[in-house]
CSV table of C-alpha atoms in Angstrom, one decimal:
chain,number,residue,atom,x,y,z
A,1,MET,CA,88.9,-28.7,-55.0
A,2,ARG,CA,87.9,-32.3,-55.0
A,3,ARG,CA,89.4,-34.8,-57.4
A,4,LEU,CA,87.2,-35.3,-60.4
A,5,LEU,CA,86.2,-38.9,-60.9
A,6,PHE,CA,85.8,-38.6,-64.7
A,7,MET,CA,86.1,-41.5,-67.0
A,8,LEU,CA,87.9,-40.8,-70.2
A,9,ALA,CA,86.8,-44.0,-72.1
A,10,ALA,CA,83.2,-44.1,-73.5
A,11,LEU,CA,81.7,-47.3,-72.2
A,12,LEU,CA,78.7,-49.0,-73.8
A,13,TRP,CA,75.5,-50.0,-72.0
A,14,TRP,CA,73.8,-53.3,-73.0
A,15,GLY,CA,71.9,-52.7,-76.2
A,16,GLY,CA,74.6,-50.5,-77.8
A,17,ALA,CA,73.7,-47.1,-76.4
A,18,GLU,CA,76.6,-44.9,-75.2
A,19,ALA,CA,76.8,-44.5,-71.5
A,20,GLN,CA,76.7,-41.2,-69.6
A,21,ASP,CA,77.1,-39.9,-66.1
A,22,VAL,CA,73.8,-39.6,-64.1
A,23,ILE,CA,73.3,-36.8,-61.6
A,24,LEU,CA,70.6,-37.7,-59.1
A,25,LEU,CA,69.0,-34.6,-57.5
A,26,ARG,CA,67.6,-34.6,-54.0
A,27,ASN,CA,64.2,-33.9,-55.3
A,28,ALA,CA,64.4,-37.3,-57.2
A,29,ASP,CA,65.0,-35.8,-60.7
A,30,GLU,CA,67.8,-37.2,-62.8
A,31,VAL,CA,70.2,-35.3,-65.1
A,32,LYS,CA,72.0,-37.3,-67.8
A,33,ALA,CA,75.3,-35.5,-68.2
A,34,GLU,CA,79.0,-35.4,-68.7
A,35,VAL,CA,80.5,-34.3,-65.4
A,36,ARG,CA,83.4,-31.8,-66.0
A,37,GLU,CA,84.4,-30.8,-62.6
A,38,ILE,CA,83.4,-31.1,-58.9
A,39,THR,CA,84.4,-28.2,-56.7
A,40,ASP,CA,83.8,-27.6,-53.0
A,41,SER,CA,80.4,-25.9,-53.7
A,42,HIS,CA,79.2,-26.9,-57.2
A,43,ILE,CA,79.2,-29.7,-59.9
A,44,LEU,CA,80.0,-28.5,-63.4
A,45,TYR,CA,78.6,-30.5,-66.3
A,46,THR,CA,77.3,-30.5,-69.8
A,47,LEU,CA,74.0,-32.1,-70.8
A,48,TRP,CA,74.4,-35.5,-72.5
A,49,GLY,CA,73.6,-35.2,-76.2
A,50,GLY,CA,73.2,-31.4,-75.9
A,51,SER,CA,75.5,-28.4,-76.4
A,52,ASP,CA,79.0,-28.0,-75.0
A,53,LYS,CA,77.7,-25.2,-72.7
A,54,VAL,CA,78.9,-25.9,-69.1
A,55,LEU,CA,76.2,-25.8,-66.5
A,56,SER,CA,76.4,-25.7,-62.8
A,57,LEU,CA,74.5,-27.3,-59.9
A,58,PRO,CA,75.0,-26.5,-56.2
A,59,ARG,CA,76.2,-29.6,-54.3
A,60,ALA,CA,73.4,-29.0,-51.8
A,61,GLU,CA,70.9,-30.0,-54.5
A,62,VAL,CA,72.7,-33.3,-55.5
A,63,PHE,CA,72.1,-36.6,-54.0
A,64,SER,CA,74.6,-38.7,-56.0
A,65,VAL,CA,76.6,-38.9,-59.2
A,66,THR,CA,76.8,-42.3,-61.0
A,67,TYR,CA,79.7,-42.4,-63.4
A,68,GLN,CA,79.9,-44.3,-66.7
A,69,ASN,CA,81.7,-47.3,-65.2
A,70,GLY,CA,79.0,-47.8,-62.5
A,71,GLU,CA,81.0,-46.1,-59.7
A,72,LYS,CA,78.8,-43.8,-57.5
A,73,GLU,CA,79.7,-40.8,-55.5
A,74,LEU,CA,77.3,-39.8,-52.7
A,75,PHE,CA,76.8,-36.2,-51.4
A,76,VAL,CA,74.3,-37.1,-48.7
A,77,GLY,CA,77.0,-36.6,-46.0
A,78,ASP,CA,78.2,-33.3,-47.4
A,79,ASP,CA,78.4,-30.2,-45.3
A,80,SER,CA,76.8,-28.5,-48.2
A,81,GLY,CA,73.7,-27.0,-46.5
A,82,ALA,CA,71.3,-29.8,-47.4
A,83,THR,CA,68.3,-30.0,-45.2
A,84,GLY,CA,65.9,-32.8,-44.4
A,85,PRO,CA,66.4,-36.5,-43.4
A,86,VAL,CA,68.9,-38.5,-45.4
A,87,THR,CA,67.5,-42.0,-45.7
A,88,ALA,CA,69.2,-43.7,-48.7
A,89,ALA,CA,72.6,-45.3,-48.6
A,90,ASP,CA,75.1,-46.0,-51.3
A,91,TYR,CA,74.4,-49.0,-53.4
A,92,PRO,CA,76.2,-52.1,-52.0
A,93,TRP,CA,78.1,-53.1,-55.1
A,94,PRO,CA,79.4,-56.7,-54.8
A,95,ARG,CA,83.0,-57.5,-55.6
A,96,VAL,CA,83.4,-58.7,-59.2
A,97,THR,CA,86.4,-60.9,-60.2
A,98,LYS,CA,85.5,-61.9,-63.7
A,99,SER,CA,83.3,-61.1,-66.7
A,100,TYR,CA,79.8,-62.6,-67.1
A,101,ARG,CA,77.3,-63.4,-69.8
A,102,PRO,CA,73.5,-63.6,-69.6
A,103,GLY,CA,72.4,-66.9,-68.2
A,104,ASP,CA,75.5,-67.3,-66.0
A,105,LEU,CA,75.3,-67.9,-62.3
A,106,PHE,CA,76.7,-64.9,-60.4
A,107,ASP,CA,78.1,-66.1,-57.0
A,108,GLU,CA,80.4,-63.6,-55.5
A,109,ASP,CA,80.6,-61.6,-52.3
A,110,GLY,CA,77.6,-63.4,-50.9
A,111,ILE,CA,75.3,-62.5,-53.8
A,112,ARG,CA,73.9,-65.3,-55.9
A,113,GLY,CA,71.5,-65.0,-58.9
A,114,ILE,CA,71.0,-65.4,-62.6
A,115,VAL,CA,72.8,-62.8,-64.8
A,116,ILE,CA,70.1,-61.4,-67.1
A,117,SER,CA,71.9,-58.5,-68.7
A,118,THR,CA,75.5,-57.1,-68.7
A,119,THR,CA,77.4,-53.9,-69.5
A,120,ASP,CA,81.1,-53.0,-69.5
A,121,ASN,CA,82.2,-56.2,-71.2
A,122,GLY,CA,80.4,-58.3,-68.6
A,123,ARG,CA,81.8,-56.6,-65.6
A,124,HIS,CA,78.6,-55.0,-64.6
A,125,GLY,CA,75.0,-55.9,-65.1
A,126,LEU,CA,71.7,-57.1,-63.5
A,127,ILE,CA,71.0,-60.3,-61.5
A,128,LEU,CA,67.7,-62.0,-61.0
A,129,SER,CA,67.0,-63.6,-57.6
A,130,LEU,CA,67.0,-67.4,-57.5
A,131,GLU,CA,64.2,-67.0,-54.9
A,132,LEU,CA,60.6,-66.4,-55.9
A,133,ALA,CA,58.2,-64.9,-53.2
A,134,PRO,CA,56.5,-68.0,-51.6
A,135,LYS,CA,53.1,-66.6,-52.6
A,136,SER,CA,51.7,-63.8,-54.8
A,137,LEU,CA,51.9,-60.5,-53.0
A,138,ARG,CA,50.2,-57.1,-53.0
A,139,TRP,CA,52.1,-54.1,-54.3
A,140,SER,CA,50.6,-52.1,-51.4
A,141,ALA,CA,48.4,-53.1,-48.5
A,142,ASP,CA,44.6,-53.2,-48.8
A,143,SER,CA,44.1,-49.8,-47.1
A,144,SER,CA,43.2,-46.5,-48.6
A,145,TRP,CA,46.2,-44.7,-47.0
A,146,ALA,CA,48.7,-47.1,-48.6
A,147,THR,CA,46.8,-47.7,-51.8
A,148,ASP,CA,45.4,-44.4,-53.0
A,149,LEU,CA,48.7,-42.6,-52.7
A,150,LEU,CA,51.0,-41.5,-55.5
A,151,LEU,CA,54.5,-42.1,-54.1
A,152,GLY,CA,56.5,-40.8,-57.1
A,153,LEU,CA,57.9,-44.2,-58.0
A,154,SER,CA,58.0,-43.2,-61.7
A,155,ASP,CA,61.4,-44.6,-62.8
A,156,ARG,CA,60.9,-47.2,-65.6
A,157,GLU,CA,64.6,-48.2,-65.9
A,158,ASP,CA,66.0,-48.4,-62.4
A,159,GLY,CA,64.0,-49.9,-59.5
A,160,TRP,CA,66.7,-48.8,-57.0
A,161,ASN,CA,65.6,-45.2,-57.6
A,162,ASN,CA,62.0,-46.2,-56.9
A,163,ARG,CA,63.2,-47.9,-53.7
A,164,ARG,CA,65.1,-44.8,-52.7
A,165,ARG,CA,61.9,-42.6,-53.2
A,166,LEU,CA,59.9,-45.1,-51.2
A,167,ILE,CA,62.4,-44.9,-48.3
A,168,LYS,CA,62.0,-41.2,-48.4
A,169,ARG,CA,58.3,-41.5,-47.9
A,170,LEU,CA,58.7,-44.1,-45.1
A,171,ALA,CA,61.0,-41.7,-43.3
A,172,GLU,CA,58.0,-39.4,-42.8
A,173,GLY,CA,56.7,-42.0,-40.3
A,174,LYS,CA,53.2,-42.5,-41.6
A,175,LEU,CA,54.0,-45.6,-43.6
A,176,THR,CA,56.0,-48.8,-43.0
A,177,TRP,CA,57.5,-51.6,-45.0
A,178,GLU,CA,54.5,-53.7,-44.1
A,179,ASP,CA,52.3,-51.4,-46.1
A,180,PHE,CA,54.2,-52.5,-49.3
A,181,PRO,CA,54.5,-56.4,-49.2
A,182,ALA,CA,56.2,-56.8,-52.6
A,183,PHE,CA,58.9,-54.3,-51.6
A,184,GLU,CA,59.2,-55.7,-48.1
A,185,TRP,CA,59.9,-59.2,-49.5
A,186,CYS,CA,62.7,-57.9,-51.7
A,187,GLU,CA,64.2,-56.2,-48.7
A,188,SER,CA,64.2,-59.5,-46.8
A,189,LEU,CA,66.7,-60.9,-49.3
A,190,GLY,CA,69.4,-58.6,-48.0
A,191,PRO,CA,71.3,-55.4,-49.0
A,192,GLY,CA,71.1,-54.5,-52.7
A,193,TRP,CA,68.1,-56.5,-53.6
A,194,TYR,CA,65.1,-54.6,-54.9
A,195,LEU,CA,61.8,-54.7,-56.8
A,196,PRO,CA,62.7,-54.1,-60.5
A,197,ALA,CA,61.4,-51.2,-62.6
A,198,VAL,CA,59.0,-52.1,-65.4
A,199,ASP,CA,61.7,-52.0,-68.2
A,200,GLU,CA,64.5,-53.4,-66.1
A,201,LEU,CA,63.7,-57.0,-67.0
A,202,ARG,CA,63.9,-56.6,-70.7
A,203,GLY,CA,67.0,-58.6,-70.8
A,204,LEU,CA,65.0,-61.7,-69.8
A,205,TRP,CA,63.5,-61.8,-73.3
A,206,GLN,CA,66.9,-61.8,-75.0
A,207,LEU,CA,68.2,-64.4,-72.5
A,208,CYS,CA,65.5,-66.8,-73.7
A,209,GLY,CA,65.7,-66.0,-77.4
A,210,GLU,CA,64.9,-63.0,-79.5
A,211,ALA,CA,61.2,-63.0,-78.3
A,212,GLU,CA,60.8,-59.4,-79.5
A,213,GLY,CA,61.3,-60.5,-83.1
A,214,PHE,CA,58.3,-62.7,-83.1
A,215,GLU,CA,55.3,-61.3,-85.0
A,216,LYS,CA,53.2,-64.0,-83.5
A,217,PHE,CA,53.8,-65.0,-80.0
A,218,GLY,CA,51.4,-67.5,-78.5
A,219,ASN,CA,51.2,-70.0,-75.7
A,220,LYS,CA,53.8,-72.3,-77.2
A,221,GLU,CA,56.5,-69.5,-77.3
A,222,SER,CA,55.5,-68.2,-73.9
A,223,TYR,CA,55.8,-71.7,-72.4
A,224,ARG,CA,59.2,-72.2,-74.0
A,225,PHE,CA,60.7,-69.0,-72.6
A,226,SER,CA,59.1,-69.5,-69.2
A,227,ARG,CA,60.6,-73.0,-69.1
A,228,ARG,CA,64.0,-71.6,-69.9
A,229,ILE,CA,63.9,-69.3,-66.9
A,230,SER,CA,62.7,-72.1,-64.7
A,231,GLU,CA,65.4,-74.5,-65.8
A,232,LEU,CA,68.1,-71.9,-65.2
A,233,SER,CA,66.7,-71.2,-61.7
A,234,GLU,CA,66.5,-74.8,-60.8
A,235,SER,CA,69.9,-75.7,-62.1
A,236,TYR,CA,71.4,-73.1,-59.8
A,237,GLY,CA,69.4,-74.3,-56.8
A,238,GLY,CA,66.7,-71.7,-57.1
A,239,ASP,CA,62.9,-71.8,-57.1
A,240,LYS,CA,61.0,-73.5,-59.9
A,241,LEU,CA,58.4,-71.4,-61.8
A,242,SER,CA,54.9,-72.6,-62.6
A,243,VAL,CA,54.0,-72.8,-66.3
A,244,TRP,CA,51.6,-69.9,-66.1
A,245,THR,CA,51.3,-67.1,-63.6
A,246,ASP,CA,54.7,-67.3,-61.8
A,247,SER,CA,56.6,-66.9,-65.0
A,248,ARG,CA,54.2,-64.6,-67.0
A,249,PHE,CA,53.3,-61.6,-64.8
A,250,TRP,CA,55.5,-60.1,-62.2
A,251,TRP,CA,55.1,-56.9,-60.2
A,252,SER,CA,57.4,-54.0,-61.1
A,253,SER,CA,58.2,-51.1,-58.8
A,254,THR,CA,56.9,-48.5,-61.3
A,255,GLU,CA,53.7,-46.6,-60.5
A,256,ARG,CA,51.2,-45.6,-63.1
A,257,LYS,CA,48.9,-43.6,-60.9
A,258,ASP,CA,47.8,-43.3,-57.3
A,259,ASN,CA,46.2,-46.8,-57.1
A,260,VAL,CA,47.8,-48.5,-60.0
A,261,ALA,CA,51.3,-49.9,-60.6
A,262,GLN,CA,52.7,-51.7,-63.6
A,263,ILE,CA,53.3,-55.4,-64.1
A,264,VAL,CA,55.9,-57.1,-66.3
A,265,ASP,CA,54.4,-59.4,-68.9
A,266,PHE,CA,57.4,-61.6,-69.6
A,267,GLY,CA,55.5,-64.3,-71.4
A,268,MET,CA,54.4,-62.0,-74.3
A,269,PRO,CA,56.8,-59.1,-74.3
A,270,LEU,CA,55.8,-57.1,-77.5
A,271,GLN,CA,52.8,-59.0,-78.8
A,272,THR,CA,51.0,-56.8,-81.3
A,273,ARG,CA,47.9,-58.9,-82.2
A,274,LEU,CA,44.6,-57.6,-80.8
A,275,VAL,CA,43.0,-59.7,-78.1
A,276,ASN,CA,39.8,-59.3,-76.0
A,277,VAL,CA,40.8,-58.9,-72.4
A,278,TYR,CA,38.9,-57.9,-69.3
A,279,ALA,CA,39.8,-54.4,-68.4
A,280,TYR,CA,41.2,-53.8,-65.0
A,281,ARG,CA,38.8,-52.8,-62.2
A,282,SER,CA,40.5,-49.4,-62.0
A,283,ASP,CA,39.2,-48.8,-65.6
A,284,ARG,CA,35.6,-49.4,-64.5
A,285,ASN,CA,34.9,-51.0,-67.8
A,286,HIS,CA,34.0,-54.6,-69.0
A,287,VAL,CA,35.7,-55.9,-72.1
A,288,ARG,CA,38.0,-53.9,-74.3
A,289,THR,CA,40.1,-54.8,-77.3
A,290,LYS,CA,43.8,-54.1,-76.6
A,291,THR,CA,47.2,-55.2,-77.7
A,292,TRP,CA,49.2,-57.1,-75.1
A,293,GLN,CA,51.5,-54.2,-74.7
A,294,GLN,CA,48.6,-51.9,-73.9
A,295,PHE,CA,47.4,-54.6,-71.5
A,296,VAL,CA,50.6,-54.4,-69.6
A,297,GLU,CA,50.9,-50.6,-69.8
A,298,ALA,CA,47.5,-50.2,-68.2
A,299,GLY,CA,49.0,-51.6,-65.0
A,300,TRP,CA,47.1,-53.3,-62.2
A,301,GLU,CA,45.5,-52.1,-58.9
A,302,LYS,CA,48.1,-52.0,-56.2
A,303,THR,CA,46.1,-54.3,-54.0
A,304,GLY,CA,46.2,-57.0,-56.7
A,305,LYS,CA,48.3,-60.1,-55.9
A,306,TRP,CA,51.1,-61.0,-58.3
A,307,PRO,CA,54.4,-63.0,-58.2
A,308,VAL,CA,57.5,-61.2,-57.1
A,309,ARG,CA,61.2,-61.6,-57.9
A,310,ALA,CA,64.0,-59.3,-56.9
A,311,VAL,CA,67.0,-58.0,-58.8
A,312,HIS,CA,70.5,-57.0,-57.8
A,313,LYS,CA,73.1,-54.9,-59.6
A,314,PHE,CA,76.8,-55.9,-60.0
């Protein structure tokens, strides 16, 4: 029987929600759970927030288990009867020697970036790349094969899971990294860097001030928060952001449908006032009244060009 890597202390994620173990299945589904025991053939667990009934999963169906402290155990190399190509590797966690706060420079183990959110008393969190893609990039190439294809990149909270699912599709041999320029650029930064999921950058707004608390959020506030990110980036030797597009709208890795992916509107995170905006071409309409949140949720055609920044976990 394998040693159970079970954490006794309940750790807190950023934002105050209690952490849980996450079981990632080979079919890309996730189970939020409390792992009770790992045997030679099964993983025993209880559902997080559910009953105390102990459930069981064959190890052959499990890709990995991420524990409450961020440690991950992979089962891709198991002699557990799993079939099909194994294309994802364990996450390359950098060595961390101290605690961090949002806004700090993370510079350890060859990884440098702006800390934008933390967990576990600052020992884990998310880093924003100091580099900005040199030009706006397409989410996917301007071809029907790469564009009108639902890849299953549906995770809103963890872009690494979306990357893993993309790698699985690339392993089929019909697509390449060149078909997905935004993802390819993030890969070029090195191991562990990836295109963030749509909700993964929420910490940026708190980093620049409680933007979510504003009932009115106009160009003045948008410029102030964009300037804050730009100043941090420049102070650490990173790329400067332009006042408008580079700091307002960034690609996320989260799909909405076959030809549409979601963008992150950092400049106006939760604006509620109604505005007239031109609907996206994928909607086949002209002008529609929407809130800014609806504007972002509608997504953008994958062949559209938007700025790209990568993130890295620690």
